[in-house]
Coordinates of C-alpha atoms in Angstrom, one line a residue:
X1 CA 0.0 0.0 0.0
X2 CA 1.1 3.5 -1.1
X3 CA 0.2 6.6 1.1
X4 CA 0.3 9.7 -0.6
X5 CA 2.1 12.5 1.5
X6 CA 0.3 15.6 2.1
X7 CA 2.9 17.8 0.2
X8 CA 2.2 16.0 -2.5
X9 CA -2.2 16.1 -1.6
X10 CA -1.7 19.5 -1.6
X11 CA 0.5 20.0 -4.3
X12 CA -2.4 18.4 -6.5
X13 CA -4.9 20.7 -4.7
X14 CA -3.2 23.8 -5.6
X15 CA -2.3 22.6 -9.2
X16 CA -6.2 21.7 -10.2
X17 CA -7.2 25.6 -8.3
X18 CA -4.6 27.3 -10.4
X19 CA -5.9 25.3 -14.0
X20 CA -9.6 26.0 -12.6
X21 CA -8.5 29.7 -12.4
X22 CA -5.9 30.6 -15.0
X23 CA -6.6 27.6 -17.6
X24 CA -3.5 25.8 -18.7
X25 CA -0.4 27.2 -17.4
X26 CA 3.4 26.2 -16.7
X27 CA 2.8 26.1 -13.2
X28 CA 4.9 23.9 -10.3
X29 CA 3.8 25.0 -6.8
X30 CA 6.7 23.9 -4.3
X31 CA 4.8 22.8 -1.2
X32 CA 6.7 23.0 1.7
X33 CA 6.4 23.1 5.5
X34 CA 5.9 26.3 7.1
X35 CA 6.1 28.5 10.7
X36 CA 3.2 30.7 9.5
X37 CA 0.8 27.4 8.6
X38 CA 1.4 23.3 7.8
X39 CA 2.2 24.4 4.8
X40 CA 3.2 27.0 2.3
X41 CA 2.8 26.9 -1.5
X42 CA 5.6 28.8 -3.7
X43 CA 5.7 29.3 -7.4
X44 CA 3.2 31.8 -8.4
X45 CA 5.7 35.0 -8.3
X46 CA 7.0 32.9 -11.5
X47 CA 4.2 31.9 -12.9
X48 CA 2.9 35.9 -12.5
X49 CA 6.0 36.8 -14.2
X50 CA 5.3 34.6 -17.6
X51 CA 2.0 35.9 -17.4
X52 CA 2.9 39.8 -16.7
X53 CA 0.2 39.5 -14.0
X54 CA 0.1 40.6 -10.6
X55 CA 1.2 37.6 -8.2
X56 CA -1.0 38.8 -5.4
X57 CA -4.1 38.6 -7.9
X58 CA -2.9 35.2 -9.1
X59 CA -2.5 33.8 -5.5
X60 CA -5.9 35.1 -4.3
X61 CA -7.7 33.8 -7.3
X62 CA -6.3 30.6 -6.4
X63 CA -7.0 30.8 -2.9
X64 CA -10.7 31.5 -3.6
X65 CA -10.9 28.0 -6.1
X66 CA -8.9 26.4 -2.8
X67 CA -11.9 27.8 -0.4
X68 CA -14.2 24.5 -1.5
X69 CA -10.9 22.0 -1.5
X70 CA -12.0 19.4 1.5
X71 CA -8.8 19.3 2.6
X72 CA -8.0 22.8 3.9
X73 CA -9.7 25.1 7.2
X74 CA -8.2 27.7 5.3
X75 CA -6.1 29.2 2.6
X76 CA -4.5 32.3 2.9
X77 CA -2.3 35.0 0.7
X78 CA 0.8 35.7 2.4
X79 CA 3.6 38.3 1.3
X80 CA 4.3 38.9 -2.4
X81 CA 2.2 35.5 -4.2
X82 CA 2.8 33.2 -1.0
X83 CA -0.1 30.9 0.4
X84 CA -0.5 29.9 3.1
X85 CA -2.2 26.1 3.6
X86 CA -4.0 25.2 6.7
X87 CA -5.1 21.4 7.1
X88 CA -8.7 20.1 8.5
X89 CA -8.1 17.9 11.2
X90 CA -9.4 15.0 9.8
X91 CA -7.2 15.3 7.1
X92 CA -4.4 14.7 9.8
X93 CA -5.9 12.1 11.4
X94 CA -6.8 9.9 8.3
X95 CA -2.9 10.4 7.2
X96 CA -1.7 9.1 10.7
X97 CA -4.2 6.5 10.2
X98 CA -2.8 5.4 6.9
X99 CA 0.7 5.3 8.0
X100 CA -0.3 2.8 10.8
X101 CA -1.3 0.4 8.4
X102 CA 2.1 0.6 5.9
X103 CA 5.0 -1.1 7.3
X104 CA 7.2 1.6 5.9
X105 CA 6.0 4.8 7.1
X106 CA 5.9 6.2 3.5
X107 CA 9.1 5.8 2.8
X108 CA 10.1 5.8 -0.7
X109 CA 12.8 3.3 -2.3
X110 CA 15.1 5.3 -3.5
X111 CA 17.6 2.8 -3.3
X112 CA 15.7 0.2 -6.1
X113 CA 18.3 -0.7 -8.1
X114 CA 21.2 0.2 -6.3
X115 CA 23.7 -2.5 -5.3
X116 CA 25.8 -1.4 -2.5
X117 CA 28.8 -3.7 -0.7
X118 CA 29.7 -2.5 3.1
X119 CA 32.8 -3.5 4.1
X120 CA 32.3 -3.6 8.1
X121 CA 33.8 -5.2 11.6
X122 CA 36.7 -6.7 9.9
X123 CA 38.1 -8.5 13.0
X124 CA 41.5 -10.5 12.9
X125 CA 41.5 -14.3 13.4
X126 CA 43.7 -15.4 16.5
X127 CA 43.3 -11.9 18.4
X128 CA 40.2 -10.6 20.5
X129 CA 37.7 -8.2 19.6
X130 CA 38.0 -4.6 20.7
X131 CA 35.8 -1.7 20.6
X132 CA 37.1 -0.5 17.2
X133 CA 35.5 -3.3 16.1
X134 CA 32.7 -2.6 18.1
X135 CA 32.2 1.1 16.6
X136 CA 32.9 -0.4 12.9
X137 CA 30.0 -3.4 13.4
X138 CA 27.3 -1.2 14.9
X139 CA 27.7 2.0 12.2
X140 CA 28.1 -0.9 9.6
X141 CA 25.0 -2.9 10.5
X142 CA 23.1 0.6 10.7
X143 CA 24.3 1.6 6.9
X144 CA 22.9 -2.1 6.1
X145 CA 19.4 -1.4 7.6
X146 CA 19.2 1.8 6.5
X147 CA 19.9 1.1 2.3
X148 CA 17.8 -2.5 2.5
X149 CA 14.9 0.1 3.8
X150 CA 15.8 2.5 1.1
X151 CA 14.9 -0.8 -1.3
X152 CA 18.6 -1.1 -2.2
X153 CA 20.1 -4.3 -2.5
X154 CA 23.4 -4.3 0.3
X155 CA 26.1 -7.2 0.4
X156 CA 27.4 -7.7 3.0
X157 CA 31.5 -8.1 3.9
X158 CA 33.1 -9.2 6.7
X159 CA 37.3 -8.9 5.4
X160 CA 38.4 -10.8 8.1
X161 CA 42.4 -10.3 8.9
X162 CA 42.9 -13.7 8.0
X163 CA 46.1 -13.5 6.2
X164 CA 49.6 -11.5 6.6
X165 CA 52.5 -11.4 8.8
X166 CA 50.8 -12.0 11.9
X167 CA 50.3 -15.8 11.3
X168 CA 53.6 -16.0 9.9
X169 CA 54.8 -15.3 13.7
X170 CA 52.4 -17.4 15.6
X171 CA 52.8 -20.2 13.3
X172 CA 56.2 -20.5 13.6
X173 CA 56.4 -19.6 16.8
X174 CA 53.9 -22.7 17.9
X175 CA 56.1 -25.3 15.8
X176 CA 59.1 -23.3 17.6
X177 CA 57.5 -24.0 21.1
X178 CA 55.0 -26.8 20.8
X179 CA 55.1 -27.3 24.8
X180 CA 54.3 -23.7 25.5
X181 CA 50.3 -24.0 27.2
X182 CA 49.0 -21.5 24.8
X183 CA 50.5 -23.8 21.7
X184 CA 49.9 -27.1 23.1
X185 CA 46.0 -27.2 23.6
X186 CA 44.2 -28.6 20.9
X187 CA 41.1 -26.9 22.0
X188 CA 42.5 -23.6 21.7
X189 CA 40.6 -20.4 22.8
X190 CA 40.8 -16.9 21.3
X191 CA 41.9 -16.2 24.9
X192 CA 45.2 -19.0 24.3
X193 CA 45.7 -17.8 20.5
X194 CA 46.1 -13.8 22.3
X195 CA 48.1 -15.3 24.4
X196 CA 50.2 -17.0 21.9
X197 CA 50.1 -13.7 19.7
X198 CA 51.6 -11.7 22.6
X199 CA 54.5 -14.6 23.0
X200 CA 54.9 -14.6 19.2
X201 CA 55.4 -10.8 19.4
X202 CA 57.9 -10.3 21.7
X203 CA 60.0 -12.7 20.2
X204 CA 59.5 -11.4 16.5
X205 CA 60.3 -7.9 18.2
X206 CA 63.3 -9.0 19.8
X207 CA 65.1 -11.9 17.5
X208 CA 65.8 -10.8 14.1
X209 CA 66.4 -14.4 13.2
X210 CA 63.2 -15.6 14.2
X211 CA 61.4 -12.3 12.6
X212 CA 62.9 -13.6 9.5
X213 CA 61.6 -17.2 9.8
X214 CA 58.4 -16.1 10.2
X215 CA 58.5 -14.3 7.3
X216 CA 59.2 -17.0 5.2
X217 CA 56.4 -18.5 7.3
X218 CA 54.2 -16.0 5.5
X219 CA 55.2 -16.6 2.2
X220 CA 54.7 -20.6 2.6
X221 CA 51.3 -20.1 3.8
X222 CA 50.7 -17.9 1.1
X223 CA 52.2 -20.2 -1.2
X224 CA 49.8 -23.5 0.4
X225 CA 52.4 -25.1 2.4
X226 CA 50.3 -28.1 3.9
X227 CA 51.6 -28.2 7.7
X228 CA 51.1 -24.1 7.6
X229 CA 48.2 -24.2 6.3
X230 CA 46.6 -26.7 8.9
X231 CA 47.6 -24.8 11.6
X232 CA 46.0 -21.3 10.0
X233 CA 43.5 -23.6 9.6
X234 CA 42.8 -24.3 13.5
X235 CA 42.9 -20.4 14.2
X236 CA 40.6 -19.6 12.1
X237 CA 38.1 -22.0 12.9
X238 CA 38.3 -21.1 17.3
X239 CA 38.0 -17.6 15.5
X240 CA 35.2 -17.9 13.5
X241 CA 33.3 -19.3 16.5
X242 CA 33.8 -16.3 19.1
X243 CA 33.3 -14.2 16.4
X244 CA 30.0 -15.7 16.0
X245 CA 29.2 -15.6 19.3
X246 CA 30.0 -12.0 19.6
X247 CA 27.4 -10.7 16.7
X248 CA 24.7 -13.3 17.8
X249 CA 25.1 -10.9 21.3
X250 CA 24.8 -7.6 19.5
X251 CA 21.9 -8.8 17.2
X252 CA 23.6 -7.8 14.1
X253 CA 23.1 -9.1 10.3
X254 CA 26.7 -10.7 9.9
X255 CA 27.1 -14.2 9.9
X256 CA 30.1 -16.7 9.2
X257 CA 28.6 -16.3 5.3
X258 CA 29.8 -12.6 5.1
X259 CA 33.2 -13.3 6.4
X260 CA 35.6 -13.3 3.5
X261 CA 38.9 -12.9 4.9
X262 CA 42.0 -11.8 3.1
X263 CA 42.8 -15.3 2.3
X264 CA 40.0 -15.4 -0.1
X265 CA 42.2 -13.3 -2.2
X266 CA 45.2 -14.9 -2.5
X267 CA 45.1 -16.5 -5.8
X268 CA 44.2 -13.4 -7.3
X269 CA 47.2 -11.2 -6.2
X270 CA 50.5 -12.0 -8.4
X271 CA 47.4 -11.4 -11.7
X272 CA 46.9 -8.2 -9.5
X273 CA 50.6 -7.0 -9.4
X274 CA 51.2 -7.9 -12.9
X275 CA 48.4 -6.6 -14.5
X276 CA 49.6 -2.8 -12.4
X277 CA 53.0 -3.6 -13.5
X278 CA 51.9 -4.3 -17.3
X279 CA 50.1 -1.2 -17.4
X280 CA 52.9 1.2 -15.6
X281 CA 50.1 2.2 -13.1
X282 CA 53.0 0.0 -10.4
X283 CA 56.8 0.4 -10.8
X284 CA 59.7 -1.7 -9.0
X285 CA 61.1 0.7 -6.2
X286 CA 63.8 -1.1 -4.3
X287 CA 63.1 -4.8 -5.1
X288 CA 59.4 -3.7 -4.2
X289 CA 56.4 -3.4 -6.4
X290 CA 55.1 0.2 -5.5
X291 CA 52.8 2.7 -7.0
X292 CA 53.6 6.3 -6.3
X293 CA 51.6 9.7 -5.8
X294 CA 52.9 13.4 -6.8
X295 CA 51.2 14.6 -3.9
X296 CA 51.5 12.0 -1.3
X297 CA 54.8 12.6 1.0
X298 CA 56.3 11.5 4.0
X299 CA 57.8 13.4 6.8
X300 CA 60.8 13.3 5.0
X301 CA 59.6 15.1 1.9
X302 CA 59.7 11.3 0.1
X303 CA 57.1 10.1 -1.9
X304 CA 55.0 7.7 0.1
X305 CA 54.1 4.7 -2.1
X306 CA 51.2 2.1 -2.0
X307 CA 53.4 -0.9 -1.5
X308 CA 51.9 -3.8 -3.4
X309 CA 54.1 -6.4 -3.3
X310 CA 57.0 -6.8 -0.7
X311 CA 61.0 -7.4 -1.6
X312 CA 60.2 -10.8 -0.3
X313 CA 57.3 -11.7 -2.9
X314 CA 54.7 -11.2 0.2
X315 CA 51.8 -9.3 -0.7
X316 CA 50.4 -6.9 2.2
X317 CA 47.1 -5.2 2.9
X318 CA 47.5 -2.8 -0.1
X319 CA 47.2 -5.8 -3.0
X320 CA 44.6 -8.0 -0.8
X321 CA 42.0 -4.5 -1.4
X322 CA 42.7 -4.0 -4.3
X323 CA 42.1 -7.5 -5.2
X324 CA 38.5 -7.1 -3.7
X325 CA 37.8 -3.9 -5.0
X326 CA 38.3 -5.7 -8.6
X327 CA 35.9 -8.7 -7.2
X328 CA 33.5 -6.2 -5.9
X329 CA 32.6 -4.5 -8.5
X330 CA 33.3 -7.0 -11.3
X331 CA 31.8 -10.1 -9.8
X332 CA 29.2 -8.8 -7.6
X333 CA 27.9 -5.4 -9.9
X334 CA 28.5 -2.7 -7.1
X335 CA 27.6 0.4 -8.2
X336 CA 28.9 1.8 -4.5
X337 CA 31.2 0.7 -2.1
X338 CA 31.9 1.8 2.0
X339 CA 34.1 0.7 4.1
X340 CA 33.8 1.5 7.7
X341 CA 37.3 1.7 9.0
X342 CA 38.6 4.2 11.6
X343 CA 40.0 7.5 10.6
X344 CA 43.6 6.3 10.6
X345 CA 43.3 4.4 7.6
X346 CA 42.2 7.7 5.5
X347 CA 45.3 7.6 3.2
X348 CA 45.4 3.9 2.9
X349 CA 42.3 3.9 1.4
X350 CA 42.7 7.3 -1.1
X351 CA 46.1 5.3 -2.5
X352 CA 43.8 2.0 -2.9
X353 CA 40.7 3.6 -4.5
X354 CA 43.1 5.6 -6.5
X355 CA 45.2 3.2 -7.4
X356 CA 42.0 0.9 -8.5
X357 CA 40.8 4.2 -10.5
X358 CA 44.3 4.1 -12.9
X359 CA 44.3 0.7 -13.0
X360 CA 40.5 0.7 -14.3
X361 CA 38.8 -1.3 -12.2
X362 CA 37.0 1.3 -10.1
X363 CA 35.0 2.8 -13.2
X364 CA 34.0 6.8 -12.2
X365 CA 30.2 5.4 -11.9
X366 CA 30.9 3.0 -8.7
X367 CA 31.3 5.6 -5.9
X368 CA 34.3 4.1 -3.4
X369 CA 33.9 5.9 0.3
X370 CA 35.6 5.7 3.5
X371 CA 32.7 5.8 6.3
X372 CA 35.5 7.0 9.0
X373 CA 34.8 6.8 12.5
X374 CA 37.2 8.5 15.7
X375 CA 39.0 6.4 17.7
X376 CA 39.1 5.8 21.7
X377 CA 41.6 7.2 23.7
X378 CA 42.7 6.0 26.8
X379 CA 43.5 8.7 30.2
X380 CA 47.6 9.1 27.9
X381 CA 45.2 10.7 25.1
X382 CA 46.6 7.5 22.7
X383 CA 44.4 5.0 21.3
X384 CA 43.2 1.8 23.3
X385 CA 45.7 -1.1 23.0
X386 CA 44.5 -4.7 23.4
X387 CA 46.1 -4.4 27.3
X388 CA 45.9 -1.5 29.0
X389 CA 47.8 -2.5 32.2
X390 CA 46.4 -5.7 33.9
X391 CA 43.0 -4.7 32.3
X392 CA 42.1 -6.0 28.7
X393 CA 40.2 -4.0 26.8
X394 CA 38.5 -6.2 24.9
X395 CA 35.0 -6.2 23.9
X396 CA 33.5 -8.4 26.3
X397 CA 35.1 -6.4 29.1
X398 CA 34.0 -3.4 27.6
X399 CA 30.3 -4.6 27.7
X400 CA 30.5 -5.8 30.9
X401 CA 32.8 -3.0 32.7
X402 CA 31.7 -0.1 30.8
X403 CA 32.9 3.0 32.1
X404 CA 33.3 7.0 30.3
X405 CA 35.6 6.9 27.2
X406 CA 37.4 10.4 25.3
X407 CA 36.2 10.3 21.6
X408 CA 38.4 11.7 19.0
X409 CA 36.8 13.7 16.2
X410 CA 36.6 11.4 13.4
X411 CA 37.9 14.6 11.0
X412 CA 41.0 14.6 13.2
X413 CA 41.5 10.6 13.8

């Protein structure tokens, strides 16, 4: 069931007064809300002017073919051609009582048509959730609701940090260590795999030697090694499970279906670096494939490039969105994309959705937008580590000890 709105009752009431009074004319009363009535009808002075008549004539004649409209108490001329609309009661009452009867409050679809993918939460596998991903899942999930009202068809995308240098150090450091507790249950919990992540970290931190194993670590998982690949295998399943269990708590719309990590990529990067180093949109910049910007520096007056694939032949964060922006709009027919990331990841995105526009995968009809968000700052004014002294501020603890938080503004980060 449609319900008409009463700007556009009354816009089809003043329309029929003004063809009753002045015959057929080029006339398009704007209708809007008003301080001096409901509503106020525009348009005449125009109208007066193709005419050469006087708009205070035209709007009383049109007032006086309003007098018998059911709809109005009264109409009224107000200032130069203005009138003023003032709406029976009933009329009210009977649109109130409409609305109660259409699920969607009259609102339009404005969306029909539109295909949009929100890139939101975008948790890592083997590490907790903390209130970054909080903030990302709830705005996300809101942008979700809000197009599928709108009649627009939303995709949803969990990009999972499933992939990368971090599982290059806790795999290796678990085959290292087998006997350490986090590395030896079989039933391991997110809790054990943050535990083994911290462990993992200091050593990557403070052996170069190890660093550098686990970074051929990376570059066998990326390259299917079987025993890597099993234990990957077993973090992202525990993952995938307390992930779940988080958004079945919130009530939101993701499920393990939306999740598609940065794994799910893989295969496509070294096509993804050639086909940028084919075209010249990437060159090789010190054993690294890079693509540069004339207006994008460093500190150090240096161009700061998009680094797509690493001296070692690892591909980073850079290649894996790019990959997806190509799937995204290619495979699944996105005419927009968003991605709700914090405000720290501003530039990463302009190099990636500029880098996709010069490599032509981001045609100038799919709009590409960074839905920023702030971040939260702990009492030292610096964002919210995963431990903040003998407290974790994870999500859970944040649910069940919340307590006041500073907020950054999102334009600042």
């Amino acid at each position: 069931m449609t319900v008409p709105s009463l700007a556009s009752m009354l816009s089809e009431s003043v329309i029929a007064a003004a063809t009753a009074t002045l015959g057929p004319a080029d006339f398009a009363p704007q209708v809007r809300r008003s301080e001096h009535a409901d509503f106020q009808a525009n348009g005449i002075l125009a109208t007066a002017r193709t005419l050469r008549r006087s708009p205070r004539d035209l709007a009383t004649a049109v007032v006086a073919a309003l007098a018998s409209d059911g709809l109005l108490t009264a109409a009224q001329v107000a200032g130069p051609g203005f009138v003023n609309l003032h709406l029976r009661d009933r009329v009210l009452l009977a649109q109130l009582a409409a609305r109660l009867t259409d699920p969607r409050l009259v609102i339009p679809t404005p969306e029909a048509g539109v295909t949009t993918v929100i890139d939101y939460s975008q948790p890592n596998i083997a590490k907790e959730m903390h209130v970054g991903h909080l903030r990302s899942t709830i705005i996300g999930d809101a942008l979700v609701r809000i197009l599928e009202h709108l009649g627009g068809t939303v995709v949803r995308r969990n990009h999972v940090g499933d992939w990368g240098t971090q599982f290059g150090m806790l795999i290796q450091y678990r085959l290292e260590h087998p006997d350490t507790p986090a590395a030896a249950s079989k039933a391991q919990t997110v809790s054990d795999l943050a535990a083994l992540y911290r462990q993992a970290r200091i050593a990557f931190d403070a052996d170069a030697a190890f660093a550098e194993r686990a970074r051929r670590r990376v570059v066998a998982l990326q390259g299917g090694d079987p025993e890597t690949l099993a234990a990957w295998r077993d973090f992202v399943a525990e993952s995938t499970r307390y992930f779940t269990e988080v958004y079945d708590r919130l009530g939101v719309r993701l499920t393990a279906a939306d999740a598609v990590g940065e794994s799910a990529y893989n295969d496509a990067l070294p096509d993804v670096a050639n086909d940028l180093e084919q075209s010249g949109v990437a060159v090789v910049s010190d054993g690294a494939l890079c693509v540069f910007f004339d207006d994008l520096c460093g500190p150090d007056g240096e161009p700061t490039p998009l680094i797509v694939r690493k001296r070692d032949g690892g591909f980073g964060y850079a290649a894996t969105d790019l990959a997806a922006v190509r799937q995204r709009v290619a495979d699944l027919g996105a005419d927009r994309m968003l991605y709700v990331v914090d405000a720290r990841q501003a530039m990463h995105f302009r190099m990636v959705f500029e880098t996709a526009r010069r490599a032509g995968w981001l045609p100038s009809a799919v709009d590409a937008v960074h839905v920023a968000f702030g971040t939260v700052l702990g009492p030292d004014g610096r964002p919210f580590k995963r431990l903040s002294g003998n407290r974790r501020t994870t999500l859970r603890n944040l649910i069940i000890y919340p307590g006041p938080r500073c907020l950054t503004d999102p334009r600042k980060g």
